[in-house]
Amino acid sequence: MTPRAAQGSDLVLAVLLAGVAAVLLKVLSTSLDAADWVFVPLVMLPLALRRSRPRTGATLVGVAALTQALLGVPIGFHDAAVLLALATLGGWTDRRTGLVGLGCAFVLVGVGVWRRWWGYLDRRLGPDLTLVQTLSAAGAVVLVVAAWAFGEQARRAREGDLAVRQRAAQLERERSQLAELSAAAERTRIAREMHDVVAHGLTVMIVQADGASYALPPDANTDVARSALGEISRTGRAALQEMRQLLGLLRAEDGEPGQASVAPVPGLRRLDVLVAEARAAGAEVTLEVDGDLSELSELTSLTAYRLIQEGLTNARRHGGAVVTVTLQRLGEELMVSVQDSGRASGDAAAGPPGVGLTGLRERVTATGGRTRIGPVPGGGFAVTAWMPATSRAESADQRERKA
């Protein structure tokens, strides 16, 4: 409820209660004077401020009720506003303010006993005025304590609800930050592995250029070709050296800063080993391969390997004992899918994507591909990606050869 709507509802409640109090005053009292009618709106109407300005509203109600008690005007239904104002004060402020309101209410009860505030009850409930006053005072104390306790409970409930919502917002922020950190870390890993992929390609290019240069016969007709091959070799070596200088720092955690890793870059050539490891861990893995996978680019092969590795890891983690790994060559595109049977229901399927899946999206996007990750009809969870089978340069070269 908006603050304006709450203030409007409080105003309606205050007017309605004042009207009911006036009717009851007329019905239950045999003799009335002007003071009786004056205190009905004075005590009741400040309730219109009970939530928008709880301290001001409670103060106005308390001052009006205290004035009524000091003047000896008998208690009426409208004085129930004291209890409502006390409950609201405790529920919509802090604990200290609620205790101050409780103390003021006790003072009001004491003044009422002294001035026989409930003289109307004294005259009608029995001849023993002492007993009636004692019971009236005890009843008033019980009602005051009950109103304060109700407000205190409401305050705790509101604070608990606020704490839950703040915690949920904090978790959402942390989840978002974790996803961003995961994406950044995955980009770093991609850059490290790209270092190896590109370094391998440049090395092959340099070796081939040097080999072709040495294979040319030493005559004037081949000087231009030899010069071009020499330029290719020099440019390749310079590019390789600059790339190592720029990307070698990313290897700091693997070795000395500035040094590149000598570990081979994984790819689909190690797929059988990866599947065997998953089977040894207890998973029932079915591998389906359709089409020629021998001419895939290094980047696509590496990304496909990482996708299958992450899919098998998640399947073991979430209880997907039956896993189907599918690789299908669709012309110039490679489709890779890992589907398990263990996450069709439960927390894993309902929760947000893990950081590993976030990294997979980064990897596939880097190749120019697309992903689809989530539950599948009939049960299970699938990670599917479509990626270019070859790099743009390789695709252009193949088209030229066909032409």
Short mmCIF file of C-alpha atoms in Angstrom, two decimals:
data_model
loop_
_atom_site.label_atom_id
_atom_site.label_comp_id
_atom_site.label_asym_id
_atom_site.label_seq_id
_atom_site.Cartn_x
_atom_site.Cartn_y
_atom_site.Cartn_z
CA MET A 1 0.00 0.00 0.00
CA THR A 2 1.31 3.43 -0.94
CA PRO A 3 1.77 6.11 1.77
CA ARG A 4 -1.07 8.19 0.28
CA ALA A 5 -3.43 5.21 0.28
CA ALA A 6 -2.49 4.34 3.87
CA GLN A 7 -3.14 7.91 4.99
CA GLY A 8 -6.51 7.90 3.25
CA SER A 9 -7.54 4.61 4.85
CA ASP A 10 -6.49 5.89 8.29
CA LEU A 11 -8.61 9.02 7.81
CA VAL A 12 -11.64 6.93 6.85
CA LEU A 13 -11.06 4.68 9.88
CA ALA A 14 -10.80 7.66 12.26
CA VAL A 15 -14.02 9.25 10.96
CA LEU A 16 -15.86 5.91 11.05
CA LEU A 17 -14.78 5.16 14.62
CA ALA A 18 -15.71 8.67 15.74
CA GLY A 19 -19.20 8.18 14.29
CA VAL A 20 -19.61 4.81 16.03
CA ALA A 21 -18.38 6.30 19.31
CA ALA A 22 -20.90 9.15 19.05
CA VAL A 23 -23.77 6.72 18.45
CA LEU A 24 -22.76 4.50 21.39
CA LEU A 25 -22.39 7.56 23.60
CA LYS A 26 -25.93 8.56 22.78
CA VAL A 27 -27.32 5.06 23.32
CA LEU A 28 -25.50 4.21 26.56
CA SER A 29 -25.63 7.56 28.36
CA THR A 30 -28.75 8.93 29.98
CA SER A 31 -27.39 12.42 30.48
CA LEU A 32 -24.86 14.11 28.26
CA ASP A 33 -23.23 17.50 28.28
CA ALA A 34 -21.14 19.41 25.78
CA ALA A 35 -17.84 18.00 27.11
CA ASP A 36 -18.91 14.45 26.25
CA TRP A 37 -19.44 15.39 22.60
CA VAL A 38 -16.30 17.53 22.37
CA PHE A 39 -13.91 14.75 23.36
CA VAL A 40 -15.24 12.25 20.80
CA PRO A 41 -13.57 13.99 17.82
CA LEU A 42 -10.65 15.27 19.91
CA VAL A 43 -9.64 11.74 20.91
CA MET A 44 -10.63 9.87 17.75
CA LEU A 45 -9.68 12.07 14.80
CA PRO A 46 -5.89 12.13 15.47
CA LEU A 47 -5.95 8.45 14.48
CA ALA A 48 -5.88 9.73 10.90
CA LEU A 49 -2.14 10.29 11.50
CA ARG A 50 -1.45 6.96 13.14
CA ARG A 51 0.75 5.54 10.35
CA SER A 52 1.87 8.62 8.45
CA ARG A 53 2.98 10.41 11.67
CA PRO A 54 2.65 7.84 14.48
CA ARG A 55 4.37 9.95 17.15
CA THR A 56 2.26 13.04 16.40
CA GLY A 57 -0.95 11.03 16.26
CA ALA A 58 -0.27 9.20 19.52
CA THR A 59 0.67 12.46 21.25
CA LEU A 60 -2.56 14.19 20.18
CA VAL A 61 -4.66 11.20 21.28
CA GLY A 62 -2.83 11.03 24.62
CA VAL A 63 -3.17 14.78 25.34
CA ALA A 64 -6.88 14.73 24.53
CA ALA A 65 -7.48 11.66 26.71
CA LEU A 66 -5.42 13.09 29.58
CA THR A 67 -7.39 16.35 29.42
CA GLN A 68 -10.61 14.34 29.50
CA ALA A 69 -9.40 12.42 32.57
CA LEU A 70 -8.29 15.55 34.42
CA LEU A 71 -11.67 17.18 33.78
CA GLY A 72 -13.42 14.10 35.12
CA VAL A 73 -15.38 13.48 31.90
CA PRO A 74 -16.45 9.79 32.00
CA ILE A 75 -14.77 7.30 29.71
CA GLY A 76 -16.46 6.34 26.47
CA PHE A 77 -15.95 4.06 23.47
CA HIS A 78 -13.95 6.80 21.77
CA ASP A 79 -11.20 6.38 24.39
CA ALA A 80 -10.32 3.05 22.76
CA ALA A 81 -8.30 5.31 20.45
CA VAL A 82 -5.64 5.32 23.20
CA LEU A 83 -5.12 1.57 22.74
CA LEU A 84 -5.08 1.80 18.95
CA ALA A 85 -2.63 4.72 19.03
CA LEU A 86 -0.35 2.84 21.45
CA ALA A 87 -0.34 -0.30 19.27
CA THR A 88 0.45 1.75 16.17
CA LEU A 89 3.19 3.67 17.98
CA GLY A 90 4.90 0.43 18.96
CA GLY A 91 4.44 -1.15 15.53
CA TRP A 92 5.53 1.77 13.34
CA THR A 93 8.38 3.29 15.33
CA ASP A 94 11.20 1.77 17.37
CA ARG A 95 11.23 -0.22 20.58
CA ARG A 96 12.28 2.74 22.72
CA THR A 97 9.43 4.92 21.47
CA GLY A 98 6.98 2.09 22.12
CA LEU A 99 8.17 1.75 25.72
CA VAL A 100 7.82 5.52 26.22
CA GLY A 101 4.25 5.25 24.91
CA LEU A 102 3.57 2.37 27.31
CA GLY A 103 4.81 4.45 30.26
CA CYS A 104 2.63 7.38 29.24
CA ALA A 105 -0.37 5.05 28.98
CA PHE A 106 0.26 3.84 32.55
CA VAL A 107 0.33 7.46 33.68
CA LEU A 108 -2.98 8.03 31.91
CA VAL A 109 -4.50 5.02 33.69
CA GLY A 110 -3.26 6.35 37.05
CA VAL A 111 -4.85 9.75 36.38
CA GLY A 112 -8.03 7.99 35.36
CA VAL A 113 -8.12 6.08 38.64
CA TRP A 114 -7.49 9.26 40.59
CA ARG A 115 -10.16 11.27 38.77
CA ARG A 116 -12.56 8.35 38.44
CA TRP A 117 -12.37 8.63 34.68
CA TRP A 118 -14.71 5.64 34.32
CA GLY A 119 -17.32 7.05 36.67
CA TYR A 120 -19.99 5.96 34.19
CA LEU A 121 -19.03 2.35 34.91
CA ASP A 122 -18.74 3.00 38.64
CA ARG A 123 -22.39 4.09 38.82
CA ARG A 124 -23.72 1.10 36.89
CA LEU A 125 -21.63 -1.96 37.76
CA GLY A 126 -22.23 -2.23 41.45
CA PRO A 127 -22.51 -0.58 44.82
CA ASP A 128 -18.95 -1.43 45.92
CA LEU A 129 -17.10 1.41 44.20
CA THR A 130 -13.69 0.31 45.54
CA LEU A 131 -13.99 -3.11 43.96
CA VAL A 132 -15.27 -1.61 40.72
CA GLN A 133 -12.41 0.89 40.57
CA THR A 134 -9.86 -1.85 41.27
CA LEU A 135 -11.28 -4.11 38.59
CA SER A 136 -11.54 -1.19 36.17
CA ALA A 137 -7.93 -0.17 36.76
CA ALA A 138 -6.72 -3.76 36.39
CA GLY A 139 -8.68 -4.17 33.21
CA ALA A 140 -7.27 -0.92 31.84
CA VAL A 141 -3.70 -2.05 32.63
CA VAL A 142 -4.29 -5.39 30.89
CA LEU A 143 -5.67 -3.66 27.80
CA VAL A 144 -2.76 -1.22 27.70
CA VAL A 145 -0.17 -4.01 27.99
CA ALA A 146 -1.99 -6.05 25.33
CA ALA A 147 -2.04 -3.08 22.94
CA TRP A 148 1.67 -2.47 23.48
CA ALA A 149 2.48 -6.19 23.01
CA PHE A 150 0.47 -6.26 19.77
CA GLY A 151 2.40 -3.27 18.46
CA GLU A 152 5.73 -4.78 19.54
CA GLN A 153 4.92 -8.00 17.70
CA ALA A 154 3.90 -6.06 14.60
CA ARG A 155 7.18 -4.12 14.71
CA ARG A 156 9.22 -7.31 14.93
CA ALA A 157 7.28 -8.82 12.06
CA ARG A 158 7.86 -5.71 9.92
CA GLU A 159 11.57 -5.68 10.77
CA GLY A 160 11.84 -9.40 9.98
CA ASP A 161 10.10 -8.91 6.65
CA LEU A 162 12.38 -5.98 5.85
CA ALA A 163 15.45 -8.04 6.78
CA VAL A 164 14.30 -10.87 4.49
CA ARG A 165 13.73 -8.48 1.57
CA GLN A 166 17.10 -6.80 2.14
CA ARG A 167 18.80 -10.20 2.30
CA ALA A 168 17.08 -11.26 -0.93
CA ALA A 169 18.21 -8.04 -2.63
CA GLN A 170 21.76 -8.58 -1.34
CA LEU A 171 21.79 -12.17 -2.61
CA GLU A 172 20.56 -10.97 -6.00
CA ARG A 173 23.36 -8.39 -6.13
CA GLU A 174 25.91 -11.01 -5.07
CA ARG A 175 24.58 -13.43 -7.69
CA SER A 176 24.87 -10.76 -10.36
CA GLN A 177 28.40 -9.86 -9.26
CA LEU A 178 29.36 -13.54 -9.19
CA ALA A 179 28.08 -13.97 -12.74
CA GLU A 180 30.07 -10.93 -13.87
CA LEU A 181 33.21 -12.20 -12.14
CA SER A 182 32.68 -15.63 -13.67
CA ALA A 183 32.32 -14.11 -17.12
CA ALA A 184 35.50 -12.06 -16.62
CA ALA A 185 37.41 -15.12 -15.36
CA GLU A 186 36.19 -17.17 -18.30
CA ARG A 187 37.29 -14.46 -20.72
CA THR A 188 40.73 -14.61 -19.09
CA ARG A 189 40.85 -18.40 -19.52
CA ILE A 190 39.72 -18.02 -23.13
CA ALA A 191 42.50 -15.50 -23.72
CA ARG A 192 45.07 -17.88 -22.25
CA GLU A 193 43.90 -20.74 -24.42
CA MET A 194 43.64 -18.49 -27.46
CA HIS A 195 47.32 -17.71 -26.87
CA ASP A 196 48.11 -21.37 -27.47
CA VAL A 197 45.73 -21.68 -30.43
CA VAL A 198 47.05 -18.61 -32.24
CA ALA A 199 50.66 -19.41 -31.32
CA HIS A 200 50.29 -22.84 -32.88
CA GLY A 201 48.86 -21.35 -36.06
CA LEU A 202 51.58 -18.71 -36.34
CA THR A 203 54.28 -21.28 -35.70
CA VAL A 204 52.95 -23.50 -38.48
CA MET A 205 52.78 -20.49 -40.82
CA ILE A 206 56.37 -19.49 -40.04
CA VAL A 207 57.67 -23.04 -40.50
CA GLN A 208 55.84 -23.43 -43.78
CA ALA A 209 57.09 -20.07 -45.05
CA ASP A 210 60.68 -20.95 -44.11
CA GLY A 211 60.36 -24.37 -45.66
CA ALA A 212 58.95 -22.99 -48.90
CA SER A 213 61.71 -20.40 -49.06
CA TYR A 214 64.42 -23.04 -48.71
CA ALA A 215 62.69 -25.28 -51.27
CA LEU A 216 62.74 -22.61 -54.01
CA PRO A 217 65.54 -22.96 -56.54
CA PRO A 218 68.18 -20.19 -56.41
CA ASP A 219 67.40 -18.23 -59.53
CA ALA A 220 66.18 -14.75 -60.35
CA ASN A 221 62.67 -15.87 -61.17
CA THR A 222 62.05 -16.91 -57.59
CA ASP A 223 63.58 -13.89 -55.86
CA VAL A 224 60.22 -12.14 -55.56
CA ALA A 225 58.54 -15.24 -54.10
CA ARG A 226 61.47 -15.82 -51.73
CA SER A 227 61.30 -12.20 -50.60
CA ALA A 228 57.55 -12.50 -49.97
CA LEU A 229 58.01 -15.71 -48.01
CA GLY A 230 60.76 -14.06 -45.99
CA GLU A 231 58.47 -11.16 -45.19
CA ILE A 232 55.73 -13.58 -44.13
CA SER A 233 58.18 -15.38 -41.84
CA ARG A 234 59.47 -12.14 -40.29
CA THR A 235 55.96 -10.76 -39.80
CA GLY A 236 54.84 -14.03 -38.25
CA ARG A 237 57.75 -14.09 -35.81
CA ALA A 238 57.13 -10.46 -34.82
CA ALA A 239 53.43 -11.10 -34.31
CA LEU A 240 54.17 -14.21 -32.25
CA GLN A 241 56.63 -12.33 -30.06
CA GLU A 242 54.22 -9.41 -29.49
CA MET A 243 51.36 -11.76 -28.67
CA ARG A 244 53.50 -13.57 -26.12
CA GLN A 245 54.44 -10.27 -24.52
CA LEU A 246 50.81 -9.11 -24.32
CA LEU A 247 49.13 -12.36 -23.31
CA GLY A 248 51.95 -14.03 -21.43
CA LEU A 249 51.08 -12.08 -18.28
CA LEU A 250 47.81 -14.02 -18.08
CA ARG A 251 49.90 -17.10 -17.31
CA ALA A 252 51.23 -15.68 -14.05
CA GLU A 253 49.29 -18.15 -11.93
CA ASP A 254 50.54 -21.09 -14.04
CA GLY A 255 54.22 -20.19 -13.83
CA GLU A 256 56.55 -17.23 -13.84
CA PRO A 257 55.04 -13.91 -15.03
CA GLY A 258 55.44 -13.41 -18.75
CA GLN A 259 55.93 -17.10 -19.54
CA ALA A 260 53.46 -19.14 -21.57
CA SER A 261 52.26 -22.55 -20.59
CA VAL A 262 53.60 -25.54 -22.50
CA ALA A 263 50.57 -27.72 -21.73
CA PRO A 264 48.75 -28.85 -24.89
CA VAL A 265 45.43 -27.23 -25.68
CA PRO A 266 42.63 -29.79 -25.22
CA GLY A 267 40.19 -30.48 -28.03
CA LEU A 268 37.85 -33.08 -29.41
CA ARG A 269 40.84 -35.35 -30.06
CA ARG A 270 40.72 -36.02 -26.30
CA LEU A 271 36.97 -36.60 -26.26
CA ASP A 272 37.30 -40.36 -25.80
CA VAL A 273 39.47 -39.81 -22.71
CA LEU A 274 36.93 -37.33 -21.30
CA VAL A 275 34.03 -39.74 -21.82
CA ALA A 276 36.02 -42.60 -20.30
CA GLU A 277 36.72 -40.52 -17.19
CA ALA A 278 33.01 -39.73 -16.82
CA ARG A 279 32.10 -43.42 -17.15
CA ALA A 280 34.73 -44.34 -14.60
CA ALA A 281 33.11 -41.85 -12.21
CA GLY A 282 29.82 -43.78 -12.46
CA ALA A 283 27.93 -41.93 -15.19
CA GLU A 284 26.25 -43.78 -18.03
CA VAL A 285 27.45 -41.77 -21.02
CA THR A 286 26.28 -42.31 -24.59
CA LEU A 287 28.38 -40.64 -27.30
CA GLU A 288 26.76 -39.92 -30.67
CA VAL A 289 28.88 -38.46 -33.49
CA ASP A 290 27.39 -37.57 -36.87
CA GLY A 291 29.62 -36.14 -39.60
CA ASP A 292 33.31 -35.41 -40.13
CA LEU A 293 34.94 -33.66 -37.18
CA SER A 294 38.49 -33.77 -38.49
CA GLU A 295 38.48 -30.32 -40.11
CA LEU A 296 37.17 -28.27 -37.18
CA SER A 297 39.04 -25.11 -36.23
CA GLU A 298 41.15 -25.22 -33.09
CA LEU A 299 38.88 -22.70 -31.37
CA THR A 300 35.70 -24.63 -32.16
CA SER A 301 37.29 -27.92 -31.10
CA LEU A 302 38.47 -26.39 -27.83
CA THR A 303 35.08 -24.79 -27.09
CA ALA A 304 33.22 -28.03 -27.86
CA TYR A 305 35.55 -29.92 -25.53
CA ARG A 306 35.01 -27.42 -22.70
CA LEU A 307 31.24 -27.52 -23.22
CA ILE A 308 31.13 -31.32 -23.00
CA GLN A 309 33.46 -31.23 -19.98
CA GLU A 310 31.22 -28.76 -18.14
CA GLY A 311 28.07 -30.68 -19.07
CA LEU A 312 29.47 -33.98 -17.76
CA THR A 313 30.68 -32.28 -14.58
CA ASN A 314 27.25 -30.73 -13.92
CA ALA A 315 25.55 -34.07 -14.62
CA ARG A 316 27.67 -35.79 -11.98
CA ARG A 317 27.16 -32.91 -9.55
CA HIS A 318 23.37 -32.86 -9.85
CA GLY A 319 22.71 -36.56 -10.06
CA GLY A 320 22.26 -36.94 -13.82
CA ALA A 321 23.51 -40.55 -14.02
CA VAL A 322 22.40 -41.00 -17.66
CA VAL A 323 24.04 -38.56 -20.09
CA THR A 324 23.85 -38.31 -23.87
CA VAL A 325 26.61 -36.42 -25.69
CA THR A 326 25.80 -35.53 -29.29
CA LEU A 327 28.07 -33.95 -31.90
CA GLN A 328 26.63 -33.30 -35.35
CA ARG A 329 28.26 -31.58 -38.29
CA LEU A 330 25.63 -29.48 -40.06
CA GLY A 331 27.44 -28.09 -43.09
CA GLU A 332 29.51 -25.15 -41.90
CA GLU A 333 28.12 -25.49 -38.36
CA LEU A 334 28.81 -27.85 -35.48
CA MET A 335 26.05 -28.76 -33.02
CA VAL A 336 27.14 -29.98 -29.58
CA SER A 337 24.65 -31.18 -26.98
CA VAL A 338 24.99 -32.65 -23.49
CA GLN A 339 21.69 -33.85 -22.00
CA ASP A 340 21.34 -35.52 -18.61
CA SER A 341 18.40 -37.08 -16.81
CA GLY A 342 18.84 -35.77 -13.28
CA ARG A 343 17.77 -32.10 -13.19
CA ALA A 344 14.23 -32.07 -14.55
CA SER A 345 12.98 -31.10 -11.08
CA GLY A 346 14.41 -29.80 -7.86
CA ASP A 347 16.58 -26.95 -6.83
CA ALA A 348 19.11 -27.27 -9.60
CA ALA A 349 16.57 -26.79 -12.35
CA ALA A 350 14.72 -24.05 -10.55
CA GLY A 351 17.73 -22.03 -9.50
CA PRO A 352 19.78 -19.58 -11.53
CA PRO A 353 22.41 -20.80 -14.02
CA GLY A 354 25.73 -21.70 -12.48
CA VAL A 355 28.91 -19.78 -13.05
CA GLY A 356 30.22 -22.58 -15.26
CA LEU A 357 27.27 -22.21 -17.61
CA THR A 358 27.86 -18.47 -17.70
CA GLY A 359 31.40 -19.15 -18.81
CA LEU A 360 30.18 -21.52 -21.52
CA ARG A 361 28.02 -18.80 -22.99
CA GLU A 362 31.09 -16.53 -23.10
CA ARG A 363 33.12 -19.20 -24.88
CA VAL A 364 30.47 -20.04 -27.46
CA THR A 365 29.79 -16.35 -28.12
CA ALA A 366 33.53 -15.84 -28.72
CA THR A 367 33.35 -18.35 -31.59
CA GLY A 368 30.35 -16.56 -33.13
CA GLY A 369 27.95 -19.28 -31.99
CA ARG A 370 24.84 -19.46 -29.84
CA THR A 371 23.64 -21.54 -26.87
CA ARG A 372 20.48 -22.95 -25.39
CA ILE A 373 20.66 -24.04 -21.77
CA GLY A 374 17.80 -25.30 -19.59
CA PRO A 375 15.34 -28.11 -18.81
CA VAL A 376 14.01 -30.17 -21.71
CA PRO A 377 10.50 -31.64 -22.24
CA GLY A 378 10.16 -35.10 -20.76
CA GLY A 379 12.73 -34.53 -18.04
CA GLY A 380 16.40 -33.71 -17.86
CA PHE A 381 18.66 -30.76 -18.45
CA ALA A 382 20.44 -29.95 -21.70
CA VAL A 383 23.35 -27.73 -22.71
CA THR A 384 23.31 -27.19 -26.48
CA ALA A 385 25.50 -25.01 -28.66
CA TRP A 386 25.80 -24.26 -32.36
CA MET A 387 29.21 -23.00 -33.51
CA PRO A 388 30.95 -22.32 -36.81
CA ALA A 389 32.83 -25.49 -37.72
CA THR A 390 35.75 -23.55 -39.16
CA SER A 391 37.15 -20.08 -38.75
CA ARG A 392 36.13 -17.31 -41.14
CA ALA A 393 39.52 -17.41 -42.85
CA GLU A 394 39.37 -21.17 -43.30
CA SER A 395 35.81 -20.95 -44.66
CA ALA A 396 36.85 -18.32 -47.20
CA ASP A 397 39.83 -20.43 -48.27
CA GLN A 398 37.60 -23.50 -48.72
CA ARG A 399 35.13 -21.51 -50.83
CA GLU A 400 37.98 -20.29 -53.04
CA ARG A 401 39.27 -23.83 -53.56
CA LYS A 402 35.80 -25.05 -54.48
CA ALA A 403 35.40 -22.18 -56.92
#
